[in-house]
Every structure is written in structure tokens, then in C-alpha cells.
């Protein structure tokens, strides 16, 4: 089958099947061979790997993955794309296509059955509105994942990678960095897609840490503290945490933990590193005020 990274071939196949782009599925297909090559290289896909591709579209990146990997499983929600994928992937025996919503797929089971429970690689160019639930779902459930290489809105990539002091720093930065090492592989302008999206995109690779970046006694409490810090980011920790419906620490308890960490009483979450959040979480977990 002709290389779909070439825009001419993509247009041809879309016309042949009279494919109608669905906005609700965030369908913007990649038409740039350099970007496709970069994604495969950044993910470090080899002939040993089992790759889960989320949202193959017409199969453009799937072709590249099939060449590089041992096996590829591509999960596509839009049933109108299935006959197209049958044609565009017909030359590859190592690709399986599943017509399903990725949020309903048991990825841990897939990794167990297809890769003997060894870490898999995940590659995706997804609609932006489901990026965060998918990434966090993969990290939080104990799916063995080596890395996730994903095209996201440029601004979301910046949020994942940044640290304290930046306006982009927040709950997503901390959650991603708790589980993984983020690295922005490439910025991708709208003209690399058909149709062109309104915003710039970036490819980010999230390499999963073997152990979380910090050790905490109570992971749930850590994430509650993080959420409560950024729900109202202009509030001091003392005010944000004592007013949070997810927490039940007194102002005095919070002030004591902040003091014990050597931080200013008026400190805000946006100034704290992941290590400092972990330290505060460990001090507070001994007081038991995180709600179940
Ligand atoms: N990978 C292709 C490419 O790079 O050209 C297509 C990318 S397009 C931005 C996103 C794809 O994800 C579409 O094919 C869309 O139908 C699919 N998709 C959207 N939501 C999905 C979901 N919940 N589960 C699986 N696939 C989904």
C-alpha cells in the first residue's frame, strides 16, 4: 500500500471512500513524513516491541509502526475508518485493528495477552479532550508501559514539562512528572495535518519511571493536596487546603507542616516542587486528615 505520509495518497484514499471527517472524534490526519519518522524514532520502537496505537485514523502512523515494531494493536473508535484500515494495512501481518473506544479497552489485559506482561509502548495522535484521561488512566492503572509518545496541543505539552514558577505549572505537570520523565520531541505546525487544526501541536514522550519520582506514604493524599493547590491557584496553601472539600486538616495542622518544611507561611502551590509536595504530604498523612 502507498505511503500515507504523502498527502497525495491520503487525499486519494479519503476521496475513494468518501470519508467524512468527524469533529467529535478530533480527526486531523498527519501528512508529514518527517514528523512521522521523528515519532517512531522518539518512541524507540524496535522489532522486539509490542505497540498500542490509539486512534490510527486511516493508518498513516500505523504503517510506520508496523515497519518498525514486532506487533501493533491499533484501537480506532470510528467504524467508518475500519474498511479504510483494512485496505491501507493489508500488506502488514503484524497489525491488529480493534474498533472500540480506547477508554473501554482493558489495556492491562492486552499487554498481558500480547506481550506476556512486559512493558508496552504507546503511540497516539489523539483528540485533545481525551488526552489527559488516557494518559492518567494508563499511569494510574498498573499497565506495564515503557513510554507513551503522544501528539498533544502545544500548550498541553508545555504544561506537562514545566516546573515551579511558570504560569503553565499545575496539577497536570505534577501528575505527569510523578509517573514519568517528559521530553518534547517536536513542535508540529497546523500544516502537517489534514484538515488543519486551529492550534499548534507538539509530540511529547513520557518515559515511565521505574519507581514514582518521589516516595509518599499516601499517594491519594498527595494528589488531593495537589488538586486543592491548583483549584484556586492564587490562594495560599493554608487557605486552599483548609477550605478544600477533599481534605480535613485544620489551619494549624497545615501551618505546622509548612513550618516543618522550612517554607513561608504564605507559600502557594505554584512555587512548590514535587519533592516539597511529597514532604508536606508525608507530614500531613501522619495526622490522617485526607478524606477517603
Ligand atoms: N493517527 C492518525 C494520524 O496521525 O493521522 C489519526 C489521528 S486523529 C488526530 C485521532 C484519531 O483518534 C481519529 O482517527 C479518531 O477517530 C480516533 N479516536 C478519537 N477518539 C477515540 C477513542 N476514544 N478511542 C479510539 N480512537 C479514538
PDB file of C-alpha atoms in Angstrom, residues 27-273:
ATOM      1  CA  UNK A  27      -9.900  13.798  13.193  1.00  0.00           C
ATOM      2  CA  UNK A  28      -6.814  15.555  11.829  1.00  0.00           C
ATOM      3  CA  UNK A  29      -4.603  13.172   9.906  1.00  0.00           C
ATOM      4  CA  UNK A  30      -0.834  13.565   9.778  1.00  0.00           C
ATOM      5  CA  UNK A  31       0.588  14.247   6.314  1.00  0.00           C
ATOM      6  CA  UNK A  32       4.252  14.904   7.070  1.00  0.00           C
ATOM      7  CA  UNK A  33       6.799  12.115   6.696  1.00  0.00           C
ATOM      8  CA  UNK A  34       9.442  13.952   8.789  1.00  0.00           C
ATOM      9  CA  UNK A  35       7.110  14.172  11.771  1.00  0.00           C
ATOM     10  CA  UNK A  36       6.127  10.517  11.366  1.00  0.00           C
ATOM     11  CA  UNK A  37       9.800   9.455  11.310  1.00  0.00           C
ATOM     12  CA  UNK A  38      10.522  11.576  14.381  1.00  0.00           C
ATOM     13  CA  UNK A  39       7.676   9.985  16.355  1.00  0.00           C
ATOM     14  CA  UNK A  40       8.869   6.458  15.611  1.00  0.00           C
ATOM     15  CA  UNK A  41      12.470   7.370  16.496  1.00  0.00           C
ATOM     16  CA  UNK A  42      11.489   9.161  19.706  1.00  0.00           C
ATOM     17  CA  UNK A  43       9.394   6.203  20.845  1.00  0.00           C
ATOM     18  CA  UNK A  44      12.454   3.991  20.231  1.00  0.00           C
ATOM     19  CA  UNK A  45      10.331   1.309  18.565  1.00  0.00           C
ATOM     20  CA  UNK A  46      12.268  -1.868  17.698  1.00  0.00           C
ATOM     21  CA  UNK A  47      11.419  -5.328  16.352  1.00  0.00           C
ATOM     22  CA  UNK A  48      11.112  -6.522  19.968  1.00  0.00           C
ATOM     23  CA  UNK A  49       8.249  -4.160  20.734  1.00  0.00           C
ATOM     24  CA  UNK A  50       4.506  -4.518  21.056  1.00  0.00           C
ATOM     25  CA  UNK A  51       2.969  -1.116  20.340  1.00  0.00           C
ATOM     26  CA  UNK A  52      -0.514   0.075  21.198  1.00  0.00           C
ATOM     27  CA  UNK A  53      -1.611   2.793  18.813  1.00  0.00           C
ATOM     28  CA  UNK A  54      -4.585   4.844  19.914  1.00  0.00           C
ATOM     29  CA  UNK A  55      -6.639   6.365  17.097  1.00  0.00           C
ATOM     30  CA  UNK A  56      -4.952   5.144  13.882  1.00  0.00           C
ATOM     31  CA  UNK A  57      -7.258   7.204  11.613  1.00  0.00           C
ATOM     32  CA  UNK A  58      -6.608   5.964   8.069  1.00  0.00           C
ATOM     33  CA  UNK A  59      -3.492   4.108   9.250  1.00  0.00           C
ATOM     34  CA  UNK A  60      -0.734   6.589   8.417  1.00  0.00           C
ATOM     35  CA  UNK A  61       1.360   6.185  11.572  1.00  0.00           C
ATOM     36  CA  UNK A  62       0.282   2.549  11.799  1.00  0.00           C
ATOM     37  CA  UNK A  63       2.200   1.823   8.588  1.00  0.00           C
ATOM     38  CA  UNK A  64       5.359   3.314  10.099  1.00  0.00           C
ATOM     39  CA  UNK A  65       4.829   1.427  13.364  1.00  0.00           C
ATOM     40  CA  UNK A  66       4.216  -1.862  11.538  1.00  0.00           C
ATOM     41  CA  UNK A  67       7.559  -1.481   9.742  1.00  0.00           C
ATOM     42  CA  UNK A  68       9.429  -0.783  13.000  1.00  0.00           C
ATOM     43  CA  UNK A  69       7.703  -3.000  15.614  1.00  0.00           C
ATOM     44  CA  UNK A  70       7.173  -6.698  16.214  1.00  0.00           C
ATOM     45  CA  UNK A  71       3.424  -6.231  16.592  1.00  0.00           C
ATOM     46  CA  UNK A  72       0.959  -3.343  16.608  1.00  0.00           C
ATOM     47  CA  UNK A  73      -2.543  -3.174  18.007  1.00  0.00           C
ATOM     48  CA  UNK A  74      -4.474  -0.130  16.763  1.00  0.00           C
ATOM     49  CA  UNK A  75      -7.674   0.905  18.559  1.00  0.00           C
ATOM     50  CA  UNK A  76      -9.988   3.119  16.495  1.00  0.00           C
ATOM     51  CA  UNK A  77     -13.406   4.347  17.657  1.00  0.00           C
ATOM     52  CA  UNK A  78     -14.830   5.381  14.245  1.00  0.00           C
ATOM     53  CA  UNK A  79     -16.301   2.382  12.458  1.00  0.00           C
ATOM     54  CA  UNK A  80     -16.262   4.256   9.142  1.00  0.00           C
ATOM     55  CA  UNK A  81     -12.472   4.021   9.237  1.00  0.00           C
ATOM     56  CA  UNK A  82     -12.361   0.233   9.588  1.00  0.00           C
ATOM     57  CA  UNK A  83     -12.800  -0.623   5.866  1.00  0.00           C
ATOM     58  CA  UNK A  84     -10.174   2.003   5.034  1.00  0.00           C
ATOM     59  CA  UNK A  85      -7.732   0.499   7.557  1.00  0.00           C
ATOM     60  CA  UNK A  86      -8.348  -2.938   6.042  1.00  0.00           C
ATOM     61  CA  UNK A  87      -7.081  -1.587   2.749  1.00  0.00           C
ATOM     62  CA  UNK A  88      -4.228   0.645   3.957  1.00  0.00           C
ATOM     63  CA  UNK A  89      -2.840  -2.011   6.326  1.00  0.00           C
ATOM     64  CA  UNK A  90      -3.479  -5.032   4.106  1.00  0.00           C
ATOM     65  CA  UNK A  91       0.250  -5.536   3.488  1.00  0.00           C
ATOM     66  CA  UNK A  92       1.093  -5.926   7.183  1.00  0.00           C
ATOM     67  CA  UNK A  93       0.615  -9.180   9.022  1.00  0.00           C
ATOM     68  CA  UNK A  94       1.735  -7.813  12.383  1.00  0.00           C
ATOM     69  CA  UNK A  95      -1.159  -5.335  12.824  1.00  0.00           C
ATOM     70  CA  UNK A  96      -4.470  -5.939  14.588  1.00  0.00           C
ATOM     71  CA  UNK A  97      -7.210  -3.315  14.443  1.00  0.00           C
ATOM     72  CA  UNK A  98      -9.834  -3.093  17.182  1.00  0.00           C
ATOM     73  CA  UNK A  99     -12.945  -0.980  16.586  1.00  0.00           C
ATOM     74  CA  UNK A 100     -13.518   0.356  20.103  1.00  0.00           C
ATOM     75  CA  UNK A 101     -13.341   3.397  22.348  1.00  0.00           C
ATOM     76  CA  UNK A 102      -9.899   3.220  23.990  1.00  0.00           C
ATOM     77  CA  UNK A 103     -11.422   4.232  27.312  1.00  0.00           C
ATOM     78  CA  UNK A 104     -13.316   0.901  27.264  1.00  0.00           C
ATOM     79  CA  UNK A 105     -10.322  -1.283  26.413  1.00  0.00           C
ATOM     80  CA  UNK A 106      -8.615  -3.280  29.162  1.00  0.00           C
ATOM     81  CA  UNK A 107      -5.048  -2.320  28.244  1.00  0.00           C
ATOM     82  CA  UNK A 108      -3.501  -4.307  31.116  1.00  0.00           C
ATOM     83  CA  UNK A 109      -5.167  -7.469  29.766  1.00  0.00           C
ATOM     84  CA  UNK A 110      -3.990  -6.649  26.241  1.00  0.00           C
ATOM     85  CA  UNK A 111      -0.400  -6.200  27.464  1.00  0.00           C
ATOM     86  CA  UNK A 112      -0.623  -9.488  29.346  1.00  0.00           C
ATOM     87  CA  UNK A 113      -2.021 -11.444  26.403  1.00  0.00           C
ATOM     88  CA  UNK A 114       0.046  -9.873  23.637  1.00  0.00           C
ATOM     89  CA  UNK A 115       3.314  -9.110  25.407  1.00  0.00           C
ATOM     90  CA  UNK A 116       3.469 -11.536  28.328  1.00  0.00           C
ATOM     91  CA  UNK A 117       3.015  -8.635  30.772  1.00  0.00           C
ATOM     92  CA  UNK A 118       6.262  -6.959  29.641  1.00  0.00           C
ATOM     93  CA  UNK A 119       6.183  -3.155  29.200  1.00  0.00           C
ATOM     94  CA  UNK A 120       4.489  -1.988  26.025  1.00  0.00           C
ATOM     95  CA  UNK A 121       4.942   1.230  24.060  1.00  0.00           C
ATOM     96  CA  UNK A 122       2.014   3.517  23.411  1.00  0.00           C
ATOM     97  CA  UNK A 123       1.880   5.884  20.453  1.00  0.00           C
ATOM     98  CA  UNK A 124      -1.016   8.210  19.771  1.00  0.00           C
ATOM     99  CA  UNK A 125      -2.188  11.300  17.964  1.00  0.00           C
ATOM    100  CA  UNK A 126      -5.379  11.949  19.821  1.00  0.00           C
ATOM    101  CA  UNK A 127      -8.225  14.387  20.109  1.00  0.00           C
ATOM    102  CA  UNK A 128      -7.103  16.828  22.753  1.00  0.00           C
ATOM    103  CA  UNK A 129     -10.117  16.430  25.027  1.00  0.00           C
ATOM    104  CA  UNK A 130      -9.310  12.802  25.874  1.00  0.00           C
ATOM    105  CA  UNK A 131      -5.544  13.156  26.139  1.00  0.00           C
ATOM    106  CA  UNK A 132      -5.399  13.663  29.903  1.00  0.00           C
ATOM    107  CA  UNK A 133      -7.849  10.878  30.905  1.00  0.00           C
ATOM    108  CA  UNK A 134      -5.993   8.436  28.659  1.00  0.00           C
ATOM    109  CA  UNK A 135      -2.521   9.307  29.924  1.00  0.00           C
ATOM    110  CA  UNK A 136      -3.547   9.370  33.563  1.00  0.00           C
ATOM    111  CA  UNK A 137      -5.595   6.192  33.118  1.00  0.00           C
ATOM    112  CA  UNK A 138      -2.553   4.368  31.739  1.00  0.00           C
ATOM    113  CA  UNK A 139      -0.318   5.608  34.552  1.00  0.00           C
ATOM    114  CA  UNK A 140      -2.738   5.097  37.428  1.00  0.00           C
ATOM    115  CA  UNK A 141      -3.919   1.625  36.470  1.00  0.00           C
ATOM    116  CA  UNK A 142      -0.904  -0.588  36.700  1.00  0.00           C
ATOM    117  CA  UNK A 143      -0.460  -1.159  32.986  1.00  0.00           C
ATOM    118  CA  UNK A 144       3.172  -2.037  32.211  1.00  0.00           C
ATOM    119  CA  UNK A 145       4.192   0.869  29.984  1.00  0.00           C
ATOM    120  CA  UNK A 146       7.691   1.702  28.809  1.00  0.00           C
ATOM    121  CA  UNK A 147       6.863   5.033  27.213  1.00  0.00           C
ATOM    122  CA  UNK A 148       3.953   6.985  25.779  1.00  0.00           C
ATOM    123  CA  UNK A 149       4.740   9.117  22.733  1.00  0.00           C
ATOM    124  CA  UNK A 150       1.828  11.334  22.010  1.00  0.00           C
ATOM    125  CA  UNK A 151       0.824  14.305  19.877  1.00  0.00           C
ATOM    126  CA  UNK A 152      -0.893  16.895  22.025  1.00  0.00           C
ATOM    127  CA  UNK A 153      -1.867  20.539  21.845  1.00  0.00           C
ATOM    128  CA  UNK A 154       1.366  22.562  22.178  1.00  0.00           C
ATOM    129  CA  UNK A 155       0.120  24.227  25.341  1.00  0.00           C
ATOM    130  CA  UNK A 156      -0.645  20.853  26.966  1.00  0.00           C
ATOM    131  CA  UNK A 157       2.875  19.606  26.176  1.00  0.00           C
ATOM    132  CA  UNK A 158       4.285  22.727  27.852  1.00  0.00           C
ATOM    133  CA  UNK A 159       2.084  22.130  30.899  1.00  0.00           C
ATOM    134  CA  UNK A 160       3.332  18.551  31.215  1.00  0.00           C
ATOM    135  CA  UNK A 161       7.002  19.502  31.016  1.00  0.00           C
ATOM    136  CA  UNK A 162       7.256  22.673  33.069  1.00  0.00           C
ATOM    137  CA  UNK A 163       8.314  23.279  36.690  1.00  0.00           C
ATOM    138  CA  UNK A 164       7.520  25.738  39.531  1.00  0.00           C
ATOM    139  CA  UNK A 165       7.452  29.429  38.690  1.00  0.00           C
ATOM    140  CA  UNK A 166       5.920  29.047  35.224  1.00  0.00           C
ATOM    141  CA  UNK A 167       2.322  30.052  34.535  1.00  0.00           C
ATOM    142  CA  UNK A 168       1.811  26.641  32.880  1.00  0.00           C
ATOM    143  CA  UNK A 169       2.816  24.742  36.037  1.00  0.00           C
ATOM    144  CA  UNK A 170      -0.045  22.905  37.681  1.00  0.00           C
ATOM    145  CA  UNK A 171      -1.708  19.637  38.629  1.00  0.00           C
ATOM    146  CA  UNK A 172      -1.030  18.066  35.205  1.00  0.00           C
ATOM    147  CA  UNK A 173       2.710  18.893  35.385  1.00  0.00           C
ATOM    148  CA  UNK A 174       2.997  17.293  38.820  1.00  0.00           C
ATOM    149  CA  UNK A 175       0.900  14.225  37.978  1.00  0.00           C
ATOM    150  CA  UNK A 176       2.847  13.526  34.770  1.00  0.00           C
ATOM    151  CA  UNK A 177       6.245  14.107  36.435  1.00  0.00           C
ATOM    152  CA  UNK A 178       5.326  11.864  39.361  1.00  0.00           C
ATOM    153  CA  UNK A 179       4.980   8.952  36.944  1.00  0.00           C
ATOM    154  CA  UNK A 180       7.248   9.850  34.040  1.00  0.00           C
ATOM    155  CA  UNK A 181      10.051  11.871  32.522  1.00  0.00           C
ATOM    156  CA  UNK A 182       8.582  14.208  29.889  1.00  0.00           C
ATOM    157  CA  UNK A 183      10.522  15.257  26.799  1.00  0.00           C
ATOM    158  CA  UNK A 184       9.192  17.435  23.977  1.00  0.00           C
ATOM    159  CA  UNK A 185      10.272  15.747  20.757  1.00  0.00           C
ATOM    160  CA  UNK A 186       8.960  18.220  18.174  1.00  0.00           C
ATOM    161  CA  UNK A 187       6.657  21.149  17.654  1.00  0.00           C
ATOM    162  CA  UNK A 188       4.226  20.427  14.852  1.00  0.00           C
ATOM    163  CA  UNK A 189       2.515  23.261  12.952  1.00  0.00           C
ATOM    164  CA  UNK A 190      -1.087  23.003  11.649  1.00  0.00           C
ATOM    165  CA  UNK A 191       0.023  22.488   8.025  1.00  0.00           C
ATOM    166  CA  UNK A 192       1.286  18.985   8.896  1.00  0.00           C
ATOM    167  CA  UNK A 193      -2.332  17.782   9.213  1.00  0.00           C
ATOM    168  CA  UNK A 194      -5.359  17.293   7.021  1.00  0.00           C
ATOM    169  CA  UNK A 195      -7.596  19.112   7.796  1.00  0.00           C
ATOM    170  CA  UNK A 196      -5.527  21.780   9.558  1.00  0.00           C
ATOM    171  CA  UNK A 197      -6.274  22.190  13.276  1.00  0.00           C
ATOM    172  CA  UNK A 198      -6.670  25.707  14.712  1.00  0.00           C
ATOM    173  CA  UNK A 199      -3.877  25.269  17.265  1.00  0.00           C
ATOM    174  CA  UNK A 200      -0.228  24.235  17.205  1.00  0.00           C
ATOM    175  CA  UNK A 201       0.690  20.728  18.344  1.00  0.00           C
ATOM    176  CA  UNK A 202       3.697  19.055  19.887  1.00  0.00           C
ATOM    177  CA  UNK A 203       4.919  15.494  20.224  1.00  0.00           C
ATOM    178  CA  UNK A 204       5.845  14.643  23.787  1.00  0.00           C
ATOM    179  CA  UNK A 205       7.433  11.445  25.050  1.00  0.00           C
ATOM    180  CA  UNK A 206       6.660  10.339  28.587  1.00  0.00           C
ATOM    181  CA  UNK A 207       9.147   7.725  29.760  1.00  0.00           C
ATOM    182  CA  UNK A 208       7.727   5.958  32.735  1.00  0.00           C
ATOM    183  CA  UNK A 209       9.845   5.986  35.919  1.00  0.00           C
ATOM    184  CA  UNK A 210      10.567   2.524  37.323  1.00  0.00           C
ATOM    185  CA  UNK A 211       9.510   3.892  40.696  1.00  0.00           C
ATOM    186  CA  UNK A 212       7.495   7.102  41.157  1.00  0.00           C
ATOM    187  CA  UNK A 213       9.738  10.185  41.222  1.00  0.00           C
ATOM    188  CA  UNK A 214       9.094  10.699  44.955  1.00  0.00           C
ATOM    189  CA  UNK A 215       8.214   8.339  47.781  1.00  0.00           C
ATOM    190  CA  UNK A 216       4.964   9.077  49.614  1.00  0.00           C
ATOM    191  CA  UNK A 217       3.133   7.217  52.343  1.00  0.00           C
ATOM    192  CA  UNK A 218      -0.267   8.055  50.888  1.00  0.00           C
ATOM    193  CA  UNK A 219      -0.477   8.621  47.123  1.00  0.00           C
ATOM    194  CA  UNK A 220      -4.161   9.602  47.261  1.00  0.00           C
ATOM    195  CA  UNK A 221      -3.407  12.332  49.767  1.00  0.00           C
ATOM    196  CA  UNK A 222      -0.562  13.674  47.590  1.00  0.00           C
ATOM    197  CA  UNK A 223      -2.931  14.053  44.645  1.00  0.00           C
ATOM    198  CA  UNK A 224      -5.651  15.631  46.794  1.00  0.00           C
ATOM    199  CA  UNK A 225      -3.157  18.195  48.062  1.00  0.00           C
ATOM    200  CA  UNK A 226      -2.012  18.906  44.502  1.00  0.00           C
ATOM    201  CA  UNK A 227      -5.589  19.329  43.222  1.00  0.00           C
ATOM    202  CA  UNK A 228      -6.543  21.558  46.142  1.00  0.00           C
ATOM    203  CA  UNK A 229      -3.484  23.757  45.483  1.00  0.00           C
ATOM    204  CA  UNK A 230      -4.358  24.474  41.884  1.00  0.00           C
ATOM    205  CA  UNK A 231      -8.177  24.576  42.037  1.00  0.00           C
ATOM    206  CA  UNK A 232      -7.740  28.114  43.293  1.00  0.00           C
ATOM    207  CA  UNK A 233      -4.148  28.783  42.416  1.00  0.00           C
ATOM    208  CA  UNK A 234      -3.966  32.312  43.830  1.00  0.00           C
ATOM    209  CA  UNK A 235      -4.802  31.077  47.347  1.00  0.00           C
ATOM    210  CA  UNK A 236      -2.079  30.299  49.853  1.00  0.00           C
ATOM    211  CA  UNK A 237      -1.713  26.607  50.697  1.00  0.00           C
ATOM    212  CA  UNK A 238      -3.037  27.304  54.155  1.00  0.00           C
ATOM    213  CA  UNK A 239      -6.298  28.766  52.806  1.00  0.00           C
ATOM    214  CA  UNK A 240      -6.670  26.434  49.817  1.00  0.00           C
ATOM    215  CA  UNK A 241      -6.134  23.257  51.813  1.00  0.00           C
ATOM    216  CA  UNK A 242      -8.177  24.218  54.865  1.00  0.00           C
ATOM    217  CA  UNK A 243     -11.156  25.114  52.630  1.00  0.00           C
ATOM    218  CA  UNK A 244     -10.926  22.039  50.386  1.00  0.00           C
ATOM    219  CA  UNK A 245     -13.845  19.588  50.484  1.00  0.00           C
ATOM    220  CA  UNK A 246     -11.361  16.767  49.767  1.00  0.00           C
ATOM    221  CA  UNK A 247      -9.264  17.445  52.883  1.00  0.00           C
ATOM    222  CA  UNK A 248      -9.966  17.912  56.570  1.00  0.00           C
ATOM    223  CA  UNK A 249      -6.862  19.450  58.111  1.00  0.00           C
ATOM    224  CA  UNK A 250      -7.070  22.462  60.397  1.00  0.00           C
ATOM    225  CA  UNK A 251      -5.228  25.680  59.545  1.00  0.00           C
ATOM    226  CA  UNK A 252      -2.894  24.982  62.485  1.00  0.00           C
ATOM    227  CA  UNK A 253      -2.012  21.500  61.230  1.00  0.00           C
ATOM    228  CA  UNK A 254      -1.285  22.854  57.763  1.00  0.00           C
ATOM    229  CA  UNK A 255       0.762  25.751  59.166  1.00  0.00           C
ATOM    230  CA  UNK A 256       2.766  23.260  61.266  1.00  0.00           C
ATOM    231  CA  UNK A 257       3.638  21.127  58.231  1.00  0.00           C
ATOM    232  CA  UNK A 258       4.585  24.191  56.172  1.00  0.00           C
ATOM    233  CA  UNK A 259       6.823  25.401  59.020  1.00  0.00           C
ATOM    234  CA  UNK A 260       8.417  21.982  59.432  1.00  0.00           C
ATOM    235  CA  UNK A 261       9.338  22.053  55.722  1.00  0.00           C
ATOM    236  CA  UNK A 262      11.014  25.460  56.184  1.00  0.00           C
ATOM    237  CA  UNK A 263       8.563  27.166  53.797  1.00  0.00           C
ATOM    238  CA  UNK A 264       6.987  30.614  54.029  1.00  0.00           C
ATOM    239  CA  UNK A 265       3.548  30.657  55.763  1.00  0.00           C
ATOM    240  CA  UNK A 266       2.104  32.381  52.671  1.00  0.00           C
ATOM    241  CA  UNK A 267       3.527  29.929  50.142  1.00  0.00           C
ATOM    242  CA  UNK A 268       1.353  28.926  47.158  1.00  0.00           C
ATOM    243  CA  UNK A 269       1.278  25.597  45.368  1.00  0.00           C
ATOM    244  CA  UNK A 270       2.667  27.110  42.176  1.00  0.00           C
ATOM    245  CA  UNK A 271       6.025  27.650  43.967  1.00  0.00           C
ATOM    246  CA  UNK A 272       6.437  24.086  45.233  1.00  0.00           C
ATOM    247  CA  UNK A 273       8.403  21.266  43.666  1.00  0.00           C
TER     248      UNK A 273
END
